[in-house]
Amino acid sequence: MQYFERAEFEYHPENQAPYDLLLTQLGTFRNGAKQNPAHSAARIELPHQAGHAATMVKASGDNIVWQELRPAPGPPNSHTPPPTYLGTPFYNLTSGQVYTVTADAGSYDLAGPLFAWTDAGGSIEIEDLNSGEHYQLNGPSGYEPAIHGRTVAWMHFSTDETSIFSEEIGSAEVRNVVTYSKAQLNNGLIGAPQISDTYIVWSVSHSQGPSGTDYEIYAYDRRTSTSKVVVSFSTPATDNSVRYALDGTRLVWTETPGLYYTDLSSGQPVELYNHWADSPTINGDLVLWNASGADRSCYEEQCHIWADQLNDGQAFQLTTDPGAQLGPVVDGDLLIWTEPTQDNGNKIVIASLSHLLAIAGK
């Protein structure tokens, strides 16, 4: 099934190509979804420049940011050169404004208009995308910033220690969430933090060689300044990638195989899906992830978005378009993902979440 709808193009000379010609509906898409989701457009696409790929898509409020890459020609393999990084564009759904926020963002996150990123020198920068105002943090340099409201959490590396810090923008207080010495980590790795209004979550992994990787996921309660181990598990050596996402007190994560959920304030882990899963996200009662529907990794030609509404606990396939729908991101009634294109790149797609749920009978 296709979800296209006709739209007019609007000329924006202030934007660089290909974003100087934009769909008029992009400005009304969110307002239409707010006022009457049943009558809003079901699917639209951001303009795609041939041979370019969008990755690490983030959305909050009316803003979408992503990394723009130009992959090397030909099918990817061990000899393929890395893609060329072209910057981090910002797109505003209401105004149609597009510009490159930064040309050197290594990692980043978005909360409303606040965009936090790590520059090439390891400094964390913060910009209000609406006003253009810049903010400075008092804490040490770092990587993998996560932002919720006006609080930023990030990782900091030194010769002998690895830490996670947090800081509220405009406050002089820098909080040391956790610090591991080299001896404590014992060649282990810390996963990027996730932050909500109540918790900061991260992982610690230890490779066991041919037998796989051991993982622990930790949660730091921002209200009590205490930490706990949420879950411990192992993955096989053939698949040592673990993903997790946080919303309020609710946490979802992948194992191999499987997708799990818990309420950090009270619950025990619950299995939501018993096959291979990737790229989980959670928004209230709705959990979304990528899956192929089988116990194998999500090859692009068979990868779709699956969902589970926690109030009924039933996993179902949400998107059924041909090809792949990758990296689901939820922002209100908008569901955003990327799709591979025939020119070795990919494009950003925006859909009405309520429309897709209605099609799925939810």
Tab-separated table of C-alpha atoms in Angstrom:
chain	number	residue	atom	x	y	z
A	1	MET	CA	0.000	0.000	0.000
A	2	GLN	CA	1.249	3.471	-0.867
A	3	TYR	CA	0.489	6.564	1.225
A	4	PHE	CA	1.213	9.407	-1.199
A	5	GLU	CA	-0.938	12.507	-1.479
A	6	ARG	CA	-0.744	15.378	-3.985
A	7	ALA	CA	0.844	18.617	-2.810
A	8	GLU	CA	2.025	21.971	-4.149
A	9	PHE	CA	5.671	23.002	-4.174
A	10	GLU	CA	6.826	26.205	-2.501
A	11	TYR	CA	9.985	28.114	-3.454
A	12	HIS	CA	12.326	28.985	-0.568
A	13	PRO	CA	15.272	30.987	-1.977
A	14	GLU	CA	16.782	31.222	1.518
A	15	ASN	CA	17.456	27.457	1.467
A	16	GLN	CA	20.183	25.654	-0.470
A	17	ALA	CA	19.214	23.027	-3.060
A	18	PRO	CA	17.504	20.617	-2.894
A	19	TYR	CA	15.601	22.269	-0.029
A	20	ASP	CA	14.732	25.432	-1.989
A	21	LEU	CA	11.683	23.602	-3.381
A	22	LEU	CA	9.557	22.201	-0.563
A	23	LEU	CA	6.122	20.660	-0.305
A	24	THR	CA	3.560	23.178	0.918
A	25	GLN	CA	2.016	20.389	2.986
A	26	LEU	CA	5.125	20.096	5.132
A	27	GLY	CA	4.153	23.336	6.831
A	28	THR	CA	0.555	22.250	7.402
A	29	PHE	CA	1.244	18.575	8.077
A	30	ARG	CA	1.750	18.939	11.822
A	31	ASN	CA	-1.134	21.415	12.267
A	32	GLY	CA	-3.438	19.126	10.325
A	33	ALA	CA	-2.392	16.163	12.431
A	34	LYS	CA	-3.073	18.115	15.628
A	35	GLN	CA	-6.508	19.345	14.551
A	36	ASN	CA	-7.811	16.284	12.727
A	37	PRO	CA	-5.436	13.329	12.403
A	38	ALA	CA	-7.916	11.374	10.276
A	39	HIS	CA	-7.783	14.014	7.553
A	40	SER	CA	-4.064	14.872	7.618
A	41	ALA	CA	-1.787	13.656	4.847
A	42	ALA	CA	-0.568	10.118	5.437
A	43	ARG	CA	2.957	10.298	4.049
A	44	ILE	CA	5.348	12.902	2.680
A	45	GLU	CA	9.058	12.879	1.831
A	46	LEU	CA	11.749	15.472	2.376
A	47	PRO	CA	13.556	16.436	-0.860
A	48	HIS	CA	16.382	14.036	-1.607
A	49	GLN	CA	19.648	14.936	-3.305
A	50	ALA	CA	20.899	12.119	-5.531
A	51	GLY	CA	23.588	10.005	-3.910
A	52	HIS	CA	23.093	11.484	-0.436
A	53	ALA	CA	22.083	9.578	2.674
A	54	ALA	CA	20.377	10.800	5.852
A	55	THR	CA	21.339	9.075	9.116
A	56	MET	CA	20.921	9.644	12.877
A	57	VAL	CA	17.552	11.367	12.445
A	58	LYS	CA	16.251	13.227	15.500
A	59	ALA	CA	12.911	15.049	15.811
A	60	SER	CA	11.362	17.173	18.545
A	61	GLY	CA	8.721	19.883	18.394
A	62	ASP	CA	8.659	21.186	14.842
A	63	ASN	CA	12.344	20.420	14.230
A	64	ILE	CA	14.128	17.578	12.426
A	65	VAL	CA	17.922	17.169	12.291
A	66	TRP	CA	20.054	14.508	10.636
A	67	GLN	CA	23.533	13.733	9.389
A	68	GLU	CA	23.931	14.200	5.645
A	69	LEU	CA	26.388	11.744	4.084
A	70	ARG	CA	27.552	10.855	0.592
A	71	PRO	CA	28.286	7.106	0.540
A	72	ALA	CA	31.057	5.770	-1.650
A	73	PRO	CA	29.789	4.361	-4.950
A	74	GLY	CA	29.047	0.672	-5.275
A	75	PRO	CA	27.783	-1.929	-2.789
A	76	PRO	CA	29.274	-1.658	0.713
A	77	ASN	CA	32.004	-4.133	1.640
A	78	SER	CA	35.201	-4.271	3.674
A	79	HIS	CA	37.098	-2.329	0.994
A	80	THR	CA	34.552	0.466	0.545
A	81	PRO	CA	35.864	3.898	1.659
A	82	PRO	CA	33.905	5.590	4.462
A	83	PRO	CA	31.134	7.981	3.437
A	84	THR	CA	31.801	11.708	3.125
A	85	TYR	CA	30.250	13.739	5.931
A	86	LEU	CA	28.384	16.757	4.533
A	87	GLY	CA	27.085	18.383	7.713
A	88	THR	CA	24.036	18.280	9.978
A	89	PRO	CA	20.968	19.937	8.408
A	90	PHE	CA	18.064	21.291	10.447
A	91	TYR	CA	14.530	21.398	9.023
A	92	ASN	CA	11.574	23.234	10.592
A	93	LEU	CA	8.228	21.678	9.689
A	94	THR	CA	6.221	24.862	10.176
A	95	SER	CA	8.394	27.435	8.417
A	96	GLY	CA	10.082	25.206	5.852
A	97	GLN	CA	13.431	26.701	6.869
A	98	VAL	CA	16.491	24.529	6.236
A	99	TYR	CA	20.090	25.257	7.166
A	100	THR	CA	23.180	23.369	8.288
A	101	VAL	CA	23.521	23.672	12.052
A	102	THR	CA	27.123	22.505	12.117
A	103	ALA	CA	29.684	20.977	9.796
A	104	ASP	CA	31.437	18.890	12.464
A	105	ALA	CA	28.861	17.202	14.714
A	106	GLY	CA	30.215	13.857	15.834
A	107	SER	CA	27.180	12.977	17.958
A	108	TYR	CA	24.096	14.948	18.941
A	109	ASP	CA	20.606	15.050	20.424
A	110	LEU	CA	17.529	17.259	20.216
A	111	ALA	CA	14.913	18.390	22.769
A	112	GLY	CA	12.384	20.874	21.403
A	113	PRO	CA	14.436	23.701	19.899
A	114	LEU	CA	17.587	22.820	21.890
A	115	PHE	CA	20.238	21.035	19.842
A	116	ALA	CA	23.274	19.597	21.670
A	117	TRP	CA	26.270	18.227	19.776
A	118	THR	CA	29.934	17.322	20.122
A	119	ASP	CA	32.271	19.264	17.844
A	120	ALA	CA	35.512	17.996	16.319
A	121	GLY	CA	37.481	19.052	19.401
A	122	GLY	CA	35.280	17.181	21.873
A	123	SER	CA	33.464	20.247	23.211
A	124	ILE	CA	29.704	20.047	23.706
A	125	GLU	CA	27.845	22.877	21.991
A	126	ILE	CA	24.186	23.800	22.479
A	127	GLU	CA	22.081	25.986	20.211
A	128	ASP	CA	18.460	27.088	20.356
A	129	LEU	CA	17.353	26.383	16.782
A	130	ASN	CA	14.514	28.912	17.036
A	131	SER	CA	16.423	31.889	18.459
A	132	GLY	CA	19.983	31.013	17.416
A	133	GLU	CA	21.183	31.505	21.002
A	134	HIS	CA	24.298	29.546	22.020
A	135	TYR	CA	24.918	28.008	25.461
A	136	GLN	CA	28.100	26.873	27.199
A	137	LEU	CA	28.366	24.021	29.683
A	138	ASN	CA	30.607	24.235	32.748
A	139	GLY	CA	31.454	20.540	32.758
A	140	PRO	CA	34.373	18.813	31.019
A	141	SER	CA	34.502	17.957	27.335
A	142	GLY	CA	32.748	14.849	26.163
A	143	TYR	CA	30.846	12.809	23.636
A	144	GLU	CA	27.412	11.309	23.004
A	145	PRO	CA	25.325	14.124	24.530
A	146	ALA	CA	21.706	13.346	25.426
A	147	ILE	CA	19.288	16.166	26.253
A	148	HIS	CA	15.893	16.298	27.954
A	149	GLY	CA	14.268	19.625	28.734
A	150	ARG	CA	17.254	21.789	29.641
A	151	THR	CA	19.428	19.014	31.127
A	152	VAL	CA	22.308	17.455	29.188
A	153	ALA	CA	24.057	14.165	29.989
A	154	TRP	CA	27.259	13.126	28.253
A	155	MET	CA	30.291	10.821	28.393
A	156	HIS	CA	33.778	12.037	29.313
A	157	PHE	CA	36.985	10.098	28.700
A	158	SER	CA	40.350	10.616	30.395
A	159	THR	CA	43.503	8.540	30.504
A	160	ASP	CA	42.459	6.591	33.595
A	161	GLU	CA	38.678	7.061	33.863
A	162	THR	CA	35.409	7.127	31.957
A	163	SER	CA	32.549	9.182	33.389
A	164	ILE	CA	29.011	10.299	32.709
A	165	PHE	CA	28.137	13.853	33.715
A	166	SER	CA	24.929	15.867	33.657
A	167	GLU	CA	24.275	19.589	33.794
A	168	GLU	CA	21.261	21.845	33.535
A	169	ILE	CA	21.727	24.617	30.990
A	170	GLY	CA	22.235	27.909	32.795
A	171	SER	CA	23.183	26.232	36.062
A	172	ALA	CA	26.647	26.163	37.592
A	173	GLU	CA	26.098	22.655	39.013
A	174	VAL	CA	27.790	19.771	37.213
A	175	ARG	CA	26.702	16.346	38.450
A	176	ASN	CA	28.993	13.315	38.243
A	177	VAL	CA	26.528	10.518	37.533
A	178	VAL	CA	29.098	7.721	37.496
A	179	THR	CA	32.849	7.221	37.076
A	180	TYR	CA	34.625	3.992	36.156
A	181	SER	CA	38.357	3.482	36.541
A	182	LYS	CA	40.243	1.470	33.935
A	183	ALA	CA	40.481	-1.373	36.443
A	184	GLN	CA	36.708	-1.314	37.048
A	185	LEU	CA	35.919	-1.370	33.337
A	186	ASN	CA	38.524	-4.076	32.690
A	187	ASN	CA	38.565	-3.335	28.941
A	188	GLY	CA	34.800	-2.885	28.936
A	189	LEU	CA	32.907	-0.164	27.085
A	190	ILE	CA	30.260	2.307	28.245
A	191	GLY	CA	27.241	2.836	26.003
A	192	ALA	CA	25.860	6.292	25.213
A	193	PRO	CA	23.552	7.722	27.896
A	194	GLN	CA	19.814	8.243	27.496
A	195	ILE	CA	18.009	10.818	29.649
A	196	SER	CA	14.429	11.508	30.742
A	197	ASP	CA	12.909	13.751	33.407
A	198	THR	CA	13.520	11.055	36.039
A	199	TYR	CA	16.377	8.796	34.887
A	200	ILE	CA	19.708	8.586	33.097
A	201	VAL	CA	20.436	5.177	31.550
A	202	TRP	CA	23.628	3.670	30.091
A	203	SER	CA	25.176	0.272	29.395
A	204	VAL	CA	28.488	-1.420	30.180
A	205	SER	CA	29.721	-4.230	27.941
A	206	HIS	CA	32.554	-6.750	28.249
A	207	SER	CA	33.618	-8.819	25.273
A	208	GLN	CA	34.076	-12.514	26.006
A	209	GLY	CA	35.705	-13.241	22.664
A	210	PRO	CA	34.201	-16.117	20.660
A	211	SER	CA	31.542	-16.726	23.323
A	212	GLY	CA	29.934	-13.287	22.923
A	213	THR	CA	29.515	-10.088	24.957
A	214	ASP	CA	28.195	-9.545	28.493
A	215	TYR	CA	25.999	-6.496	29.075
A	216	GLU	CA	24.648	-4.605	32.058
A	217	ILE	CA	22.193	-1.720	31.766
A	218	TYR	CA	22.225	0.819	34.601
A	219	ALA	CA	19.738	3.478	35.647
A	220	TYR	CA	20.495	6.611	37.660
A	221	ASP	CA	17.498	8.129	39.474
A	222	ARG	CA	17.784	11.925	39.105
A	223	ARG	CA	15.447	12.450	42.083
A	224	THR	CA	17.422	10.387	44.603
A	225	SER	CA	20.931	10.439	43.018
A	226	THR	CA	21.100	6.636	43.269
A	227	SER	CA	21.991	4.033	40.639
A	228	LYS	CA	20.970	0.430	40.092
A	229	VAL	CA	21.536	-2.426	37.671
A	230	VAL	CA	18.398	-2.837	35.591
A	231	VAL	CA	19.304	-6.033	33.758
A	232	SER	CA	22.276	-8.266	32.897
A	233	PHE	CA	22.452	-10.480	29.813
A	234	SER	CA	24.769	-11.862	27.151
A	235	THR	CA	24.703	-11.688	23.373
A	236	PRO	CA	26.388	-14.111	20.934
A	237	ALA	CA	29.571	-13.118	19.167
A	238	THR	CA	27.671	-12.968	15.867
A	239	ASP	CA	25.563	-10.018	17.081
A	240	ASN	CA	26.962	-7.826	19.865
A	241	SER	CA	24.924	-4.675	19.173
A	242	VAL	CA	22.492	-3.669	21.927
A	243	ARG	CA	20.123	-0.691	21.625
A	244	TYR	CA	17.996	0.955	24.299
A	245	ALA	CA	15.569	3.865	24.569
A	246	LEU	CA	14.060	5.743	27.513
A	247	ASP	CA	10.852	7.721	28.041
A	248	GLY	CA	10.078	8.847	31.581
A	249	THR	CA	10.396	5.740	33.750
A	250	ARG	CA	9.948	3.355	30.822
A	251	LEU	CA	12.912	1.606	29.237
A	252	VAL	CA	13.114	-0.708	26.219
A	253	TRP	CA	16.190	-2.574	24.991
A	254	THR	CA	17.238	-5.266	22.535
A	255	GLU	CA	18.821	-8.611	23.292
A	256	THR	CA	19.657	-11.380	20.809
A	257	PRO	CA	17.026	-12.284	19.980
A	258	GLY	CA	14.290	-10.200	21.516
A	259	LEU	CA	12.986	-6.819	22.626
A	260	TYR	CA	12.295	-6.121	26.303
A	261	TYR	CA	10.541	-3.474	28.398
A	262	THR	CA	10.486	-2.446	32.049
A	263	ASP	CA	9.153	0.358	34.205
A	264	LEU	CA	12.213	1.529	36.155
A	265	SER	CA	10.127	2.670	39.106
A	266	SER	CA	8.396	-0.626	39.750
A	267	GLY	CA	8.432	-3.339	37.111
A	268	GLN	CA	10.250	-6.469	36.074
A	269	PRO	CA	11.559	-7.041	32.517
A	270	VAL	CA	8.856	-8.120	30.072
A	271	GLU	CA	9.525	-9.626	26.646
A	272	LEU	CA	7.705	-7.691	23.917
A	273	TYR	CA	9.086	-9.490	20.864
A	274	ASN	CA	10.983	-12.784	20.562
A	275	HIS	CA	12.791	-12.240	17.238
A	276	TRP	CA	15.704	-10.065	16.134
A	277	ALA	CA	15.018	-6.344	16.736
A	278	ASP	CA	16.883	-3.071	16.254
A	279	SER	CA	16.472	0.721	16.652
A	280	PRO	CA	13.852	0.684	19.432
A	281	THR	CA	12.093	3.864	20.519
A	282	ILE	CA	9.353	4.471	23.086
A	283	ASN	CA	6.766	7.228	23.375
A	284	GLY	CA	4.283	6.797	26.210
A	285	ASP	CA	2.522	3.449	25.729
A	286	LEU	CA	3.839	2.945	22.206
A	287	VAL	CA	7.057	1.040	21.448
A	288	LEU	CA	8.446	0.984	17.894
A	289	TRP	CA	11.394	-0.890	16.428
A	290	ASN	CA	12.895	-2.321	13.236
A	291	ALA	CA	12.495	-6.019	12.494
A	292	SER	CA	12.502	-8.472	9.618
A	293	GLY	CA	9.894	-10.680	11.272
A	294	ALA	CA	12.353	-13.527	11.760
A	295	ASP	CA	15.438	-14.537	13.735
A	296	ARG	CA	17.862	-12.822	11.394
A	297	SER	CA	19.264	-9.323	11.125
A	298	CYS	CA	17.252	-6.632	9.428
A	299	TYR	CA	18.480	-6.593	5.858
A	300	GLU	CA	17.333	-3.420	4.157
A	301	GLU	CA	15.046	-5.077	1.621
A	302	GLN	CA	12.990	-6.800	4.328
A	303	CYS	CA	13.177	-4.364	7.247
A	304	HIS	CA	9.927	-2.792	8.458
A	305	ILE	CA	8.696	-0.894	11.507
A	306	TRP	CA	6.961	-2.968	14.160
A	307	ALA	CA	5.001	-1.712	17.145
A	308	ASP	CA	3.570	-2.709	20.508
A	309	GLN	CA	1.008	-0.753	22.504
A	310	LEU	CA	1.907	-1.625	26.071
A	311	ASN	CA	-1.724	-1.662	27.156
A	312	ASP	CA	-2.392	-4.802	25.061
A	313	GLY	CA	1.101	-6.323	24.774
A	314	GLN	CA	0.694	-7.505	21.171
A	315	ALA	CA	3.494	-6.911	18.646
A	316	PHE	CA	2.365	-6.060	15.117
A	317	GLN	CA	3.901	-4.870	11.859
A	318	LEU	CA	3.144	-1.163	11.376
A	319	THR	CA	4.615	-0.404	7.932
A	320	THR	CA	4.106	-2.641	4.921
A	321	ASP	CA	5.548	-0.603	2.029
A	322	PRO	CA	7.998	-2.392	-0.288
A	323	GLY	CA	11.664	-1.955	0.615
A	324	ALA	CA	12.838	-0.839	4.021
A	325	GLN	CA	11.665	1.650	6.629
A	326	LEU	CA	14.606	2.268	8.970
A	327	GLY	CA	15.240	3.996	12.298
A	328	PRO	CA	11.747	4.999	13.500
A	329	VAL	CA	11.471	8.342	15.320
A	330	VAL	CA	8.243	9.572	16.969
A	331	ASP	CA	7.333	13.227	17.454
A	332	GLY	CA	3.732	13.717	18.547
A	333	ASP	CA	1.567	12.239	15.780
A	334	LEU	CA	4.472	12.154	13.353
A	335	LEU	CA	6.413	8.976	12.592
A	336	ILE	CA	9.685	9.621	10.781
A	337	TRP	CA	12.034	7.101	9.186
A	338	THR	CA	14.556	6.722	6.349
A	339	GLU	CA	14.230	4.624	3.186
A	340	PRO	CA	17.060	3.465	0.898
A	341	THR	CA	17.043	4.927	-2.607
A	342	GLN	CA	18.257	3.453	-5.879
A	343	ASP	CA	21.162	5.927	-6.036
A	344	ASN	CA	22.922	4.296	-3.039
A	345	GLY	CA	21.556	6.909	-0.624
A	346	ASN	CA	18.386	7.217	1.411
A	347	LYS	CA	15.571	9.694	2.033
A	348	ILE	CA	13.563	10.914	5.023
A	349	VAL	CA	9.869	10.002	5.158
A	350	ILE	CA	7.265	11.591	7.458
A	351	ALA	CA	3.934	9.850	8.096
A	352	SER	CA	0.859	10.273	10.235
A	353	LEU	CA	1.236	7.834	13.131
A	354	SER	CA	-2.493	7.772	13.885
A	355	HIS	CA	-3.215	6.970	10.228
A	356	LEU	CA	-0.787	4.028	10.213
A	357	LEU	CA	-2.208	2.726	13.517
A	358	ALA	CA	-5.717	2.955	12.095
A	359	ILE	CA	-4.667	0.946	9.032
A	360	ALA	CA	-3.194	-1.660	11.417
A	361	GLY	CA	-6.558	-1.798	13.220
A	362	LYS	CA	-5.270	-0.105	16.376
